[in-house]
Amino acid sequence: MTSIDITSTDTTRMSSDISLLDPGHQAAGLTANNVACWFGTKKVLEGVNLDMAPGQVTALIGPSGCGKSTFLRTLNRMHELVPSATLAGEILIDGVDIYRGAIPVTDVRRRIGMVFQKPNPFPAMTVAENVLAGLKLSGLKTTRSERDELIESCLSKAGLWNEVKNRLGDPGRALSGGQQQRLCIARSLAVSPQVLLMDEPCSALDPTSTRRIEQTISEISETITVVIVTHNMQQAQRVSHRCAFFLAAENEPGRIVEEGPTKDIFTNPRDSRTNDYVNGRFG
Amino acid sequence: MSVIGQSAPSDVADKSAPEQVVTPVIRRSGIDRTFRSVATSSGVITFVLMGLIGGFLLLKGYDALKVAGWGFLTDSEWAPDQGGKFGIAAILPFTVQIALVALVIAVPVALCTALFITEYAPRKLRRLLTAMIDLLAAVPSLIYGLWGLFYLQPRLITLSKWMANHLSWVPFFHVDDQYGTSLGIFPSSTFVAGVIVSLMVIPICTAVMREVFSQAPPGEREGAMALGGTRWGVVRDVVLPFGRGGIIGGSMLGLGRALGETIAVTLIISPAFTAKWSILDQGSNSIAALIALKFSESSTFGISALMAAGLALFIITLLVNAAASTVVSKSRSGSSTEI
Ligand SMILES: Nc1ncnc2c1ncn2[C@@H]1O[C@H](COP(=O)(O)OP(=O)(O)OP(=O)(O)O)[C@@H](O)[C@H]1O
Ligand SMILES: [Mg+2]
């Protein structure tokens, strides 16, 4: 296993060759091969192999501190933003290595979007500007009508359009927490990602907003591969096709204990620890 | 209760008396009360000190102000001891010119330095640069002044001459060639003084801006990165909007310092008492430098006049700093996304 030097080589090349409104883009598959992670000298993940098939929803479950967020962040190169973080193994998007390959890091992150646990809209921007922020950030030019269309379609997909269509000019921070989270989803969708990573996106939300977001996940999963971290077993069962159970023994790095179709993980797990966890007996 | 009141939609639940606004009663514990009084008295001391300084300047300058009247604001010469007129109509504009030259140079440099430190520099370099900036901010202005006088001034006059030759269509850079444009007229100018003052202002502005930029919410930074943002994109859409108050506040703080800078200006300029637009040719002035130059050779009345000038500087500096603190306190704090 060779460790990769991931001290940011921020190649800021812009590829404007993709058409943003073209719905023809394809969900991409992600593959993790033998991934290990360190924070400083502390190893927190080891030997993680996982296939996230195109157009599928993969749920990552496991007790707190077992490395789910860490793993998720390796998938779009957010991990390397932590100063002491290192990584070994490889992550492939449609077979191309995202760390050593030819894809600039900004393109990696645009193709593999991320929704965070805590809603983080840009407070100085309006609702509409928030949706378009990704285009502005990556320097993509659009016409006015394209932008209007994009705002409406993304907000609709995120289940927020009806609530905010009359307040597109309000600042992003004026929305409620649940609305802010859906705004963040809309913002991620606006750059047409092929994969969307979600780290406990509903943990701060009420049941209605949660249902809305689950609905959104089901709808977008036809064109976008989704990887979602959740502590909510019902949610994992409702939204995911496949499920990976992470576990870290005391003072040891986290590993995937079991991985497979969601139905099997919940009804017929091979490992007794999985059985205990999904039935709420520890963690 | 009126019919209209009852049918108002907000009154559904309230059929009895009108609402009484509650005034919360606060009972403070002993330690809280002690700390509160210590803090309050410190705050009061600040006010008292400011009042004392202002009052002192007004008292001492009163004699001169009474003689000069409005002429103090409109006369440009300074001859209180010769029984002549005296006023700040020339030295005040000169003071402001020097400060503005300093700021025009310092703010962009400080902004870029602060952004480099917080956004681009590797971590070790970041720590080193931060320490150096703080150190530079603490270097006495006399040191800057001496270095400027012996090292920078001779090297700046070539630049002055170049600007006078090529940019003379800008009123500030126009030099009357009644003396010819030999290098001799350039060294003691507003421009040279302003450049040297800018060197002292840069560390202060940088320190304030860096501090604010480094507090830009990490959640928003990551959000911008995760959308495929470039570093510049993150700076433009997260760091600068967040740090706007710091940029303005840091600049104002720098302006305050530039207005009051004494020793460096005194070393550089040759005193002039006729206001002018041009900043490149010799002859400039500032209130602080005037006081430093004239103090030892003035009579009681002359000193009273200098005190009046000091009062003018005090008031302007207060206004600038008050403006700065309002702007800084109005700047957005935190990411406000925790709901
Ligand atoms: N920035 C960091 N620096 C050092 N250690 C870290 C850092 N972030 C996470 N860790 C450690 O890495 C391990 C995995 O953390 P991670 O956040 O991936 O857990 P998680 O599975 O997402 O937990 P949770 O369900 O509580 O979110 C933990 O032991 C944590 O202490
Ligand atoms: Mg986590």
XYZ file of C-alpha atoms and ligand atoms in Angstrom:
654
model
C 0.000 0.000 0.000
C 1.531 3.321 -0.956
C 0.501 6.510 0.673
C -0.370 9.344 -1.642
C 0.917 12.824 -1.229
C -2.235 14.860 -1.246
C -0.857 18.242 -0.372
C -3.236 20.218 -2.504
C -2.190 20.536 -6.070
C -5.105 22.807 -6.756
C -5.171 22.775 -10.479
C -7.636 25.486 -11.199
C -8.319 24.616 -14.782
C -11.877 25.135 -15.792
C -13.619 22.778 -18.085
C -16.608 24.508 -19.529
C -17.210 21.820 -22.097
C -20.164 20.316 -20.264
C -23.610 21.681 -20.875
C -25.222 22.260 -17.526
C -28.797 22.026 -18.602
C -28.258 18.922 -20.635
C -30.069 16.215 -18.710
C -28.175 13.601 -20.665
C -25.349 13.373 -18.143
C -24.917 9.996 -16.600
C -24.687 8.868 -13.030
C -21.145 7.702 -12.392
C -19.916 4.738 -10.414
C -17.485 5.172 -7.536
C -15.084 2.509 -6.398
C -12.965 2.551 -3.266
C -10.013 0.179 -3.287
C -8.250 -0.639 -0.060
C -8.666 2.855 1.367
C -6.931 3.792 4.614
C -6.961 7.177 6.329
C -4.890 8.900 8.964
C -5.226 12.064 10.967
C -1.642 12.768 11.884
C -0.375 9.397 13.068
C -3.782 8.134 14.103
C -5.186 5.631 11.648
C -8.954 5.915 11.527
C -9.859 3.776 8.494
C -8.322 0.637 7.104
C -8.847 -1.661 4.158
C -12.088 -0.160 2.932
C -13.324 -1.645 -0.333
C -16.665 -0.482 -1.603
C -18.414 -0.325 -4.944
C -20.995 2.409 -5.317
C -22.800 1.482 -8.487
C -24.120 4.150 -10.861
C -27.682 5.238 -10.198
C -27.838 3.458 -6.858
C -28.234 4.817 -3.350
C -25.613 3.480 -0.965
C -26.113 4.013 2.758
C -23.170 4.082 5.166
C -24.179 3.111 8.676
C -22.300 2.466 11.892
C -21.735 3.814 15.384
C -20.336 7.265 16.040
C -16.636 7.732 15.405
C -16.160 4.707 13.159
C -15.053 6.788 10.182
C -18.153 7.184 8.003
C -17.688 10.916 7.518
C -13.991 10.462 6.970
C -14.630 7.883 4.274
C -17.274 10.056 2.627
C -14.871 12.956 2.518
C -12.206 10.904 0.776
C -14.691 10.335 -2.027
C -14.563 13.932 -3.281
C -11.183 14.981 -1.967
C -12.525 16.996 0.960
C -10.435 14.814 3.278
C -7.225 16.483 2.171
C -8.471 19.880 3.371
C -7.775 18.778 6.936
C -4.136 19.801 7.441
C -2.848 16.590 9.026
C -4.871 14.179 6.911
C -3.311 11.480 4.748
C -4.718 8.696 2.664
C -3.761 5.429 1.034
C -5.526 3.283 -1.541
C -7.466 4.549 -4.506
C -10.830 6.066 -5.352
C -12.072 5.659 -8.912
C -14.876 7.508 -10.643
C -15.954 5.487 -13.656
C -12.583 3.796 -13.464
C -10.480 6.971 -13.306
C -8.416 7.659 -10.193
C -9.528 10.948 -8.645
C -6.294 11.509 -6.718
C -3.654 10.563 -9.245
C -5.674 10.914 -12.412
C -5.904 13.736 -14.876
C -9.092 15.240 -13.459
C -8.443 18.602 -11.745
C -9.536 18.638 -8.123
C -12.147 21.320 -8.784
C -13.718 19.107 -11.439
C -13.645 16.130 -9.080
C -15.583 18.130 -6.519
C -18.039 19.439 -9.058
C -18.751 15.973 -10.412
C -18.995 14.545 -6.904
C -21.103 16.987 -4.900
C -21.537 17.040 -1.149
C -24.276 17.973 1.300
C -23.108 18.536 4.848
C -24.652 17.610 8.155
C -25.045 21.221 9.134
C -26.745 23.403 6.522
C -24.195 25.871 5.195
C -25.823 28.220 2.700
C -23.869 31.355 1.849
C -25.496 33.893 4.158
C -24.516 36.935 2.155
C -26.163 35.594 -0.988
C -29.838 35.509 -1.844
C -31.719 32.234 -2.228
C -31.355 32.425 -6.003
C -27.670 33.295 -5.828
C -27.113 30.383 -3.479
C -28.514 28.000 -6.069
C -26.237 29.454 -8.718
C -23.198 29.721 -6.443
C -21.554 26.604 -7.853
C -21.648 27.993 -11.389
C -20.109 31.242 -10.242
C -17.498 29.427 -8.163
C -16.337 27.312 -11.027
C -16.480 30.166 -13.488
C -19.152 28.764 -15.775
C -20.990 31.247 -17.938
C -24.754 30.992 -18.383
C -27.438 33.095 -19.964
C -30.199 34.713 -17.966
C -32.895 32.292 -19.141
C -30.673 29.313 -18.401
C -30.183 30.626 -14.922
C -33.890 31.143 -14.297
C -34.613 27.662 -15.554
C -31.870 26.200 -13.398
C -33.088 27.979 -10.255
C -36.611 26.676 -10.705
C -35.644 23.133 -11.648
C -33.106 22.691 -8.881
C -35.319 24.169 -6.197
C -38.188 21.977 -7.396
C -36.029 18.852 -7.307
C -35.003 19.732 -3.765
C -38.682 20.196 -2.820
C -38.230 23.833 -1.943
C -39.595 25.713 -4.924
C -43.125 26.259 -3.641
C -41.902 27.624 -0.340
C -39.403 30.084 -1.741
C -40.597 31.006 -5.214
C -41.789 34.371 -3.924
C -38.706 35.074 -1.845
C -35.851 34.260 -4.191
C -34.312 37.627 -3.300
C -34.213 36.977 0.440
C -30.838 36.220 1.991
C -30.045 32.513 2.360
C -29.846 32.798 6.123
C -33.455 33.964 6.358
C -34.711 30.427 5.715
C -35.457 27.859 8.393
C -32.939 25.098 9.096
C -34.843 22.527 7.030
C -35.264 24.971 4.191
C -31.575 25.839 4.331
C -30.658 22.171 4.017
C -32.883 21.769 0.986
C -31.342 24.940 -0.433
C -27.945 23.311 -0.012
C -29.199 20.268 -1.902
C -30.526 22.495 -4.672
C -27.170 24.256 -4.751
C -25.376 20.934 -5.177
C -27.747 19.826 -7.935
C -27.192 23.023 -9.908
C -23.720 21.996 -11.024
C -25.060 18.684 -12.406
C -23.043 16.312 -10.257
C -22.747 12.667 -11.241
C -22.491 11.615 -7.622
C -23.957 13.248 -4.527
C -22.474 12.565 -1.094
C -24.706 13.316 1.881
C -23.436 13.302 5.466
C -26.414 12.880 7.791
C -28.378 15.422 5.775
C -31.505 15.059 7.884
C -30.034 14.940 11.360
C -31.145 18.470 12.190
C -34.499 18.308 10.455
C -38.127 17.688 11.326
C -39.953 14.596 10.003
C -41.640 16.502 7.165
C -38.423 17.983 5.823
C -36.811 14.583 6.253
C -39.505 12.920 4.119
C -39.051 15.622 1.523
C -35.344 15.031 1.319
C -35.800 11.264 1.143
C -38.218 11.815 -1.719
C -35.649 14.009 -3.418
C -33.040 11.297 -3.029
C -35.294 8.740 -4.676
C -36.025 11.096 -7.545
C -32.467 12.152 -8.263
C -30.993 8.694 -7.892
C -31.974 7.867 -11.457
C -29.412 10.318 -12.766
C -27.139 10.769 -9.771
C -25.383 8.154 -7.701
C -26.075 8.873 -4.038
C -23.951 7.944 -1.026
C -25.616 8.807 2.259
C -24.410 8.551 5.846
C -27.258 8.071 8.272
C -27.867 7.099 11.874
C -31.487 6.467 11.142
C -32.054 2.788 10.356
C -35.540 3.397 8.963
C -34.112 6.029 6.677
C -31.396 3.699 5.439
C -34.055 1.089 4.688
C -36.345 3.578 2.981
C -33.825 5.233 0.675
C -30.929 2.917 -0.013
C -30.367 0.047 -2.404
C -27.179 -1.077 -0.795
C -25.797 -0.632 2.648
C -22.311 -0.725 4.199
C -21.834 -1.231 7.924
C -18.722 0.411 9.396
C -17.323 -0.481 12.763
C -14.240 0.494 14.732
C -13.126 -1.656 17.621
C -11.656 0.243 20.535
C -8.372 1.954 19.600
C -8.465 0.430 16.176
C -9.200 1.924 12.779
C -12.686 1.579 11.339
C -13.461 -1.096 8.761
C -16.414 -2.257 6.747
C -17.834 -5.239 8.590
C -20.497 -6.073 6.092
C -21.775 -4.717 2.843
C -24.613 -5.786 0.580
C -28.170 -5.152 -0.580
C -30.050 -3.159 2.056
C -32.696 -5.859 2.411
C -30.099 -8.468 3.297
C -28.276 -6.224 5.755
C -31.433 -5.551 7.674
C -33.246 -8.863 7.473
C -30.550 -11.401 7.004
C -27.122 -10.107 8.008
C -24.166 -12.477 7.835
C -22.285 -10.898 10.723
C -23.687 -10.969 14.232
C -22.345 -7.452 14.934
C -24.375 -6.131 12.000
C -27.402 -7.871 13.363
C -26.867 -6.306 16.772
C -26.370 -2.844 15.321
C -29.331 -2.735 12.949
C -31.536 -4.023 15.727
C -30.380 -1.294 18.033
C -28.456 -3.485 20.444
C -25.310 -1.319 20.482
C -23.728 1.792 19.023
C -62.648 46.350 23.654
C -63.767 47.584 20.301
C -65.492 45.498 17.652
C -62.646 46.084 15.248
C -60.174 44.880 17.833
C -62.129 41.670 18.393
C -62.398 40.840 14.751
C -58.715 41.384 14.131
C -57.201 38.031 13.175
C -54.499 38.151 15.798
C -56.970 38.457 18.615
C -58.477 35.004 18.422
C -57.100 33.746 21.690
C -57.125 37.002 23.529
C -60.552 37.914 24.766
C -59.557 39.550 28.028
C -57.201 42.411 28.816
C -54.755 43.810 26.271
C -51.277 42.227 26.398
C -48.872 43.615 28.898
C -45.300 43.717 27.724
C -43.108 42.008 30.286
C -40.024 43.814 31.482
C -37.643 41.020 32.481
C -36.241 41.437 35.971
C -32.567 40.591 36.235
C -31.123 39.603 39.595
C -27.358 39.584 39.515
C -25.195 37.423 41.703
C -22.388 38.939 43.813
C -19.509 38.037 41.517
C -21.434 39.235 38.533
C -22.088 42.556 40.254
C -18.411 42.963 41.221
C -17.150 42.229 37.745
C -19.796 44.461 36.305
C -18.716 47.427 38.393
C -15.033 46.870 37.598
C -15.811 46.714 33.894
C -18.097 49.699 34.084
C -15.556 51.854 35.875
C -12.887 50.943 33.319
C -15.298 52.019 30.619
C -15.984 55.245 32.493
C -12.248 55.934 32.805
C -11.935 55.815 29.020
C -14.630 58.409 28.697
C -13.175 60.593 31.415
C -9.731 60.411 29.812
C -11.118 61.428 26.450
C -13.055 64.252 28.016
C -9.983 65.423 29.915
C -7.800 65.455 26.803
C -10.410 67.219 24.717
C -11.160 69.681 27.524
C -7.476 70.372 28.088
C -6.843 71.070 24.410
C -9.900 73.303 24.235
C -8.870 75.204 27.368
C -5.294 75.736 26.232
C -6.268 76.551 22.691
C -9.106 78.859 23.698
C -7.020 82.063 23.710
C -5.794 81.457 20.206
C -9.193 80.356 18.933
C -10.766 83.530 20.340
C -8.275 85.708 18.466
C -8.425 83.763 15.226
C -12.207 83.159 15.184
C -13.405 81.524 11.985
C -10.114 82.497 10.473
C -8.690 79.432 12.201
C -10.506 77.303 9.641
C -9.925 79.546 6.617
C -6.421 81.003 6.997
C -3.480 79.041 5.674
C -0.451 80.817 7.065
C 0.861 80.154 10.560
C 2.286 83.219 12.282
C 0.682 83.525 15.706
C 3.864 84.780 17.321
C 4.460 87.512 14.779
C 0.962 88.810 15.406
C -0.039 87.478 12.003
C -2.852 85.224 10.927
C -2.878 81.537 11.642
C -5.210 78.736 10.619
C -5.440 75.145 9.485
C -6.704 75.780 5.958
C -3.436 74.485 4.493
C -2.062 72.088 7.082
C -5.317 70.171 7.447
C -5.550 69.374 3.699
C -1.859 68.424 3.729
C -2.461 66.125 6.692
C -5.331 64.448 4.892
C -3.336 64.176 1.656
C -0.467 62.398 3.359
C -2.878 60.048 5.095
C -4.701 59.305 1.840
C -1.484 58.602 -0.061
C -0.527 56.238 2.740
C -3.907 54.519 2.609
C -4.051 54.194 -1.169
C -0.810 52.238 -0.981
C -1.402 50.422 2.294
C -4.923 49.068 1.837
C -4.371 47.037 -1.352
C -1.029 45.743 -0.088
C -2.493 44.841 3.297
C -5.519 43.184 1.687
C -3.388 41.010 -0.561
C -0.960 40.167 2.239
C -3.794 39.186 4.572
C -5.388 37.025 1.873
C -2.073 35.411 1.097
C -1.513 34.595 4.740
C -4.950 33.137 5.398
C -5.713 31.523 2.054
C -2.597 30.655 0.136
C 0.422 30.383 2.402
C 1.472 26.942 3.637
C 0.865 26.544 7.339
C 4.396 27.069 8.566
C 4.848 30.167 6.473
C 1.464 31.376 7.690
C 2.576 31.267 11.300
C 5.863 32.954 10.492
C 4.236 35.729 8.490
C 1.614 36.347 11.150
C 4.322 36.759 13.767
C 6.326 39.052 11.511
C 3.362 41.267 10.737
C 2.584 41.623 14.421
C 6.218 42.452 15.030
C 6.278 45.064 12.276
C 3.173 46.648 13.752
C 5.093 47.142 16.973
C 8.179 48.785 15.444
C 8.353 52.440 16.611
C 7.549 54.937 13.908
C 10.877 56.692 14.415
C 12.600 53.613 12.992
C 10.418 53.700 9.923
C 11.057 57.410 9.660
C 14.841 57.082 9.796
C 14.916 54.209 7.375
C 12.599 56.118 5.057
C 14.745 59.214 5.279
C 18.064 57.574 4.557
C 17.135 54.640 2.399
C 13.794 55.156 0.746
C 13.673 58.874 0.080
C 16.636 58.974 -2.330
C 15.213 55.994 -4.188
C 11.700 57.361 -4.400
C 12.561 60.587 -6.162
C 13.241 58.787 -9.424
C 9.719 57.403 -9.244
C 8.420 60.887 -8.415
C 10.164 62.323 -11.448
C 8.837 59.591 -13.683
C 5.287 60.221 -12.486
C 5.727 63.973 -12.926
C 6.907 63.445 -16.479
C 4.386 60.857 -17.583
C 1.314 61.285 -15.417
C 1.167 65.055 -15.175
C -2.342 65.056 -16.664
C -3.532 63.815 -13.279
C -3.864 66.975 -11.145
C -2.144 65.331 -8.143
C 0.919 64.490 -10.185
C 1.221 67.789 -11.966
C 4.397 69.621 -11.055
C 4.762 73.295 -11.866
C 7.991 73.548 -13.813
C 8.752 77.008 -12.554
C 11.686 75.382 -10.764
C 12.340 73.056 -13.659
C 11.950 69.374 -12.931
C 15.361 68.762 -11.515
C 15.392 66.005 -8.929
C 15.900 68.626 -6.224
C 12.231 69.458 -5.891
C 11.003 65.918 -5.210
C 12.446 64.657 -1.895
C 10.365 66.576 0.647
C 6.946 66.006 -0.848
C 3.571 64.816 0.348
C 4.081 61.732 -1.785
C 7.334 60.654 -0.169
C 5.933 61.299 3.310
C 2.801 59.333 2.416
C 4.783 56.366 1.147
C 6.782 56.192 4.341
C 3.686 56.505 6.501
C 2.110 53.714 4.441
C 4.895 51.400 5.601
C 3.756 51.843 9.183
C 0.112 51.485 8.308
C 0.462 48.265 6.295
C 1.212 45.996 9.297
C -1.729 47.380 11.286
C -4.194 46.993 8.437
C -2.841 43.537 7.632
C -3.123 42.365 11.215
C -6.767 43.425 11.459
C -7.730 41.982 8.078
C -5.894 38.716 8.648
C -7.643 38.248 11.955
C -11.056 38.727 10.378
C -10.349 36.588 7.304
C -9.112 33.729 9.440
C -12.490 33.665 11.148
C -14.446 33.072 7.950
C -16.775 30.160 8.794
C -15.194 26.807 7.870
C -18.621 25.405 6.992
C -19.056 27.968 4.265
C -15.522 27.486 3.018
C -16.091 23.746 2.719
C -19.447 24.327 1.081
C -17.764 26.446 -1.560
C -14.944 23.938 -2.059
C -17.411 21.072 -2.365
C -19.146 22.867 -5.220
C -15.922 22.779 -7.173
C -14.859 26.252 -6.109
C -11.360 27.429 -6.869
C -9.392 29.108 -4.111
C -10.108 32.443 -5.659
C -13.805 31.510 -5.790
C -13.755 30.757 -2.069
C -12.018 34.063 -1.391
C -14.501 36.011 -3.478
C -17.700 34.311 -2.343
C -16.947 33.441 1.277
C -13.924 35.217 2.700
C -14.372 38.710 1.274
C -18.120 38.999 1.987
C -17.459 37.791 5.508
C -14.456 40.061 5.990
C -15.934 43.254 4.555
C -16.250 44.840 7.971
C -12.654 43.943 8.757
C -11.400 45.471 5.534
C -13.163 48.740 6.195
C -12.347 48.724 9.884
C -8.679 47.942 9.300
C -8.430 50.719 6.735
C -10.011 53.242 9.079
C -7.672 52.223 11.864
C -4.783 52.750 9.465
C -6.198 56.128 8.498
C -6.330 57.135 12.143
C -2.700 56.224 12.587
C -1.659 57.944 9.359
C -3.398 61.173 10.339
C -1.511 61.368 13.594
C 1.886 60.213 12.374
C 4.429 62.762 13.549
C 8.057 61.866 13.492
C 8.364 60.311 10.050
C 6.507 63.196 8.467
C 8.581 65.747 10.350
C 11.767 64.133 9.088
C 10.684 64.113 5.468
C 8.704 67.213 4.627
C 9.764 70.782 4.178
C 6.956 72.778 5.762
C 4.596 74.605 3.424
C 1.615 76.793 4.223
C -0.178 76.995 0.907
C -2.601 74.206 0.108
C -2.122 72.592 -3.286
C -3.319 69.595 -5.248
C 0.049 68.422 -6.396
C 1.666 65.835 -4.138
C 4.967 65.277 -5.915
C 6.861 68.515 -5.457
C 8.421 69.731 -2.256
C 6.452 71.388 0.482
C 3.945 69.592 2.594
C 2.770 69.683 6.158
C 0.741 67.997 8.806
C -0.775 69.094 12.072
C 1.308 66.669 14.086
C 4.532 67.705 12.333
C 3.680 71.379 12.777
C 3.264 70.904 16.504
C 6.520 68.963 16.759
C 8.443 71.564 14.754
C 7.085 74.721 16.370
C 6.575 73.670 19.939
C 9.964 74.545 21.363
C 10.183 77.933 19.724
C 6.704 79.250 20.463
C 5.527 81.832 22.956
C 2.573 81.140 25.233
C 0.201 82.400 22.581
C 1.941 80.371 19.888
C 1.520 77.284 22.013
C -2.138 78.080 22.495
C -2.473 78.159 18.711
C -0.724 74.798 18.440
C -3.111 73.391 21.050
C -6.018 74.522 18.907
C -4.497 72.701 15.950
C -4.063 69.650 18.178
C -7.739 69.863 19.075
C -8.626 69.784 15.386
C -6.498 66.649 14.916
C -8.005 65.067 18.022
C -11.529 65.605 16.749
C -10.758 64.246 13.281
C -9.047 61.161 14.680
C -11.973 60.545 17.014
C -14.416 60.788 14.129
C -12.387 58.382 12.010
C -12.079 55.845 14.803
C -15.735 56.149 15.726
C -16.645 55.490 12.103
C -14.275 52.507 12.078
C -15.726 50.919 15.177
C -19.293 51.300 13.936
C -18.377 49.614 10.690
C -16.512 46.804 12.391
C -19.281 46.130 14.878
C -21.863 46.095 12.115
C -19.980 43.429 10.192
C -21.548 40.018 10.109
C -20.439 37.765 12.923
C -20.426 33.992 12.563
C -22.124 31.957 9.919
C -25.542 32.220 11.518
C -26.503 28.869 10.075
C -27.133 27.206 13.397
C -30.884 27.248 13.697
N -10.027 16.561 11.906
C -9.749 15.478 12.628
N -8.578 15.383 13.287
C -8.278 14.285 14.030
N -9.079 13.232 14.161
C -10.259 13.257 13.523
C -10.662 14.374 12.732
N -11.889 14.135 12.231
C -12.231 12.909 12.699
N -11.274 12.382 13.470
C -11.306 11.062 14.117
O -11.554 10.091 13.130
C -12.440 9.108 13.592
C -13.591 8.969 12.620
O -14.342 10.157 12.632
P -15.591 10.379 11.691
O -15.994 11.803 11.802
O -15.289 9.857 10.362
O -16.676 9.452 12.408
P -18.193 9.229 11.982
O -18.338 7.783 11.709
O -18.596 10.163 10.927
O -18.923 9.566 13.342
P -20.350 10.273 13.531
O -21.369 9.237 13.280
O -20.335 10.675 14.976
O -20.413 11.430 12.607
C -12.878 9.526 14.982
O -12.178 8.735 15.902
C -12.442 10.959 15.095
O -12.025 11.233 16.393
Mg -19.886 11.880 10.818
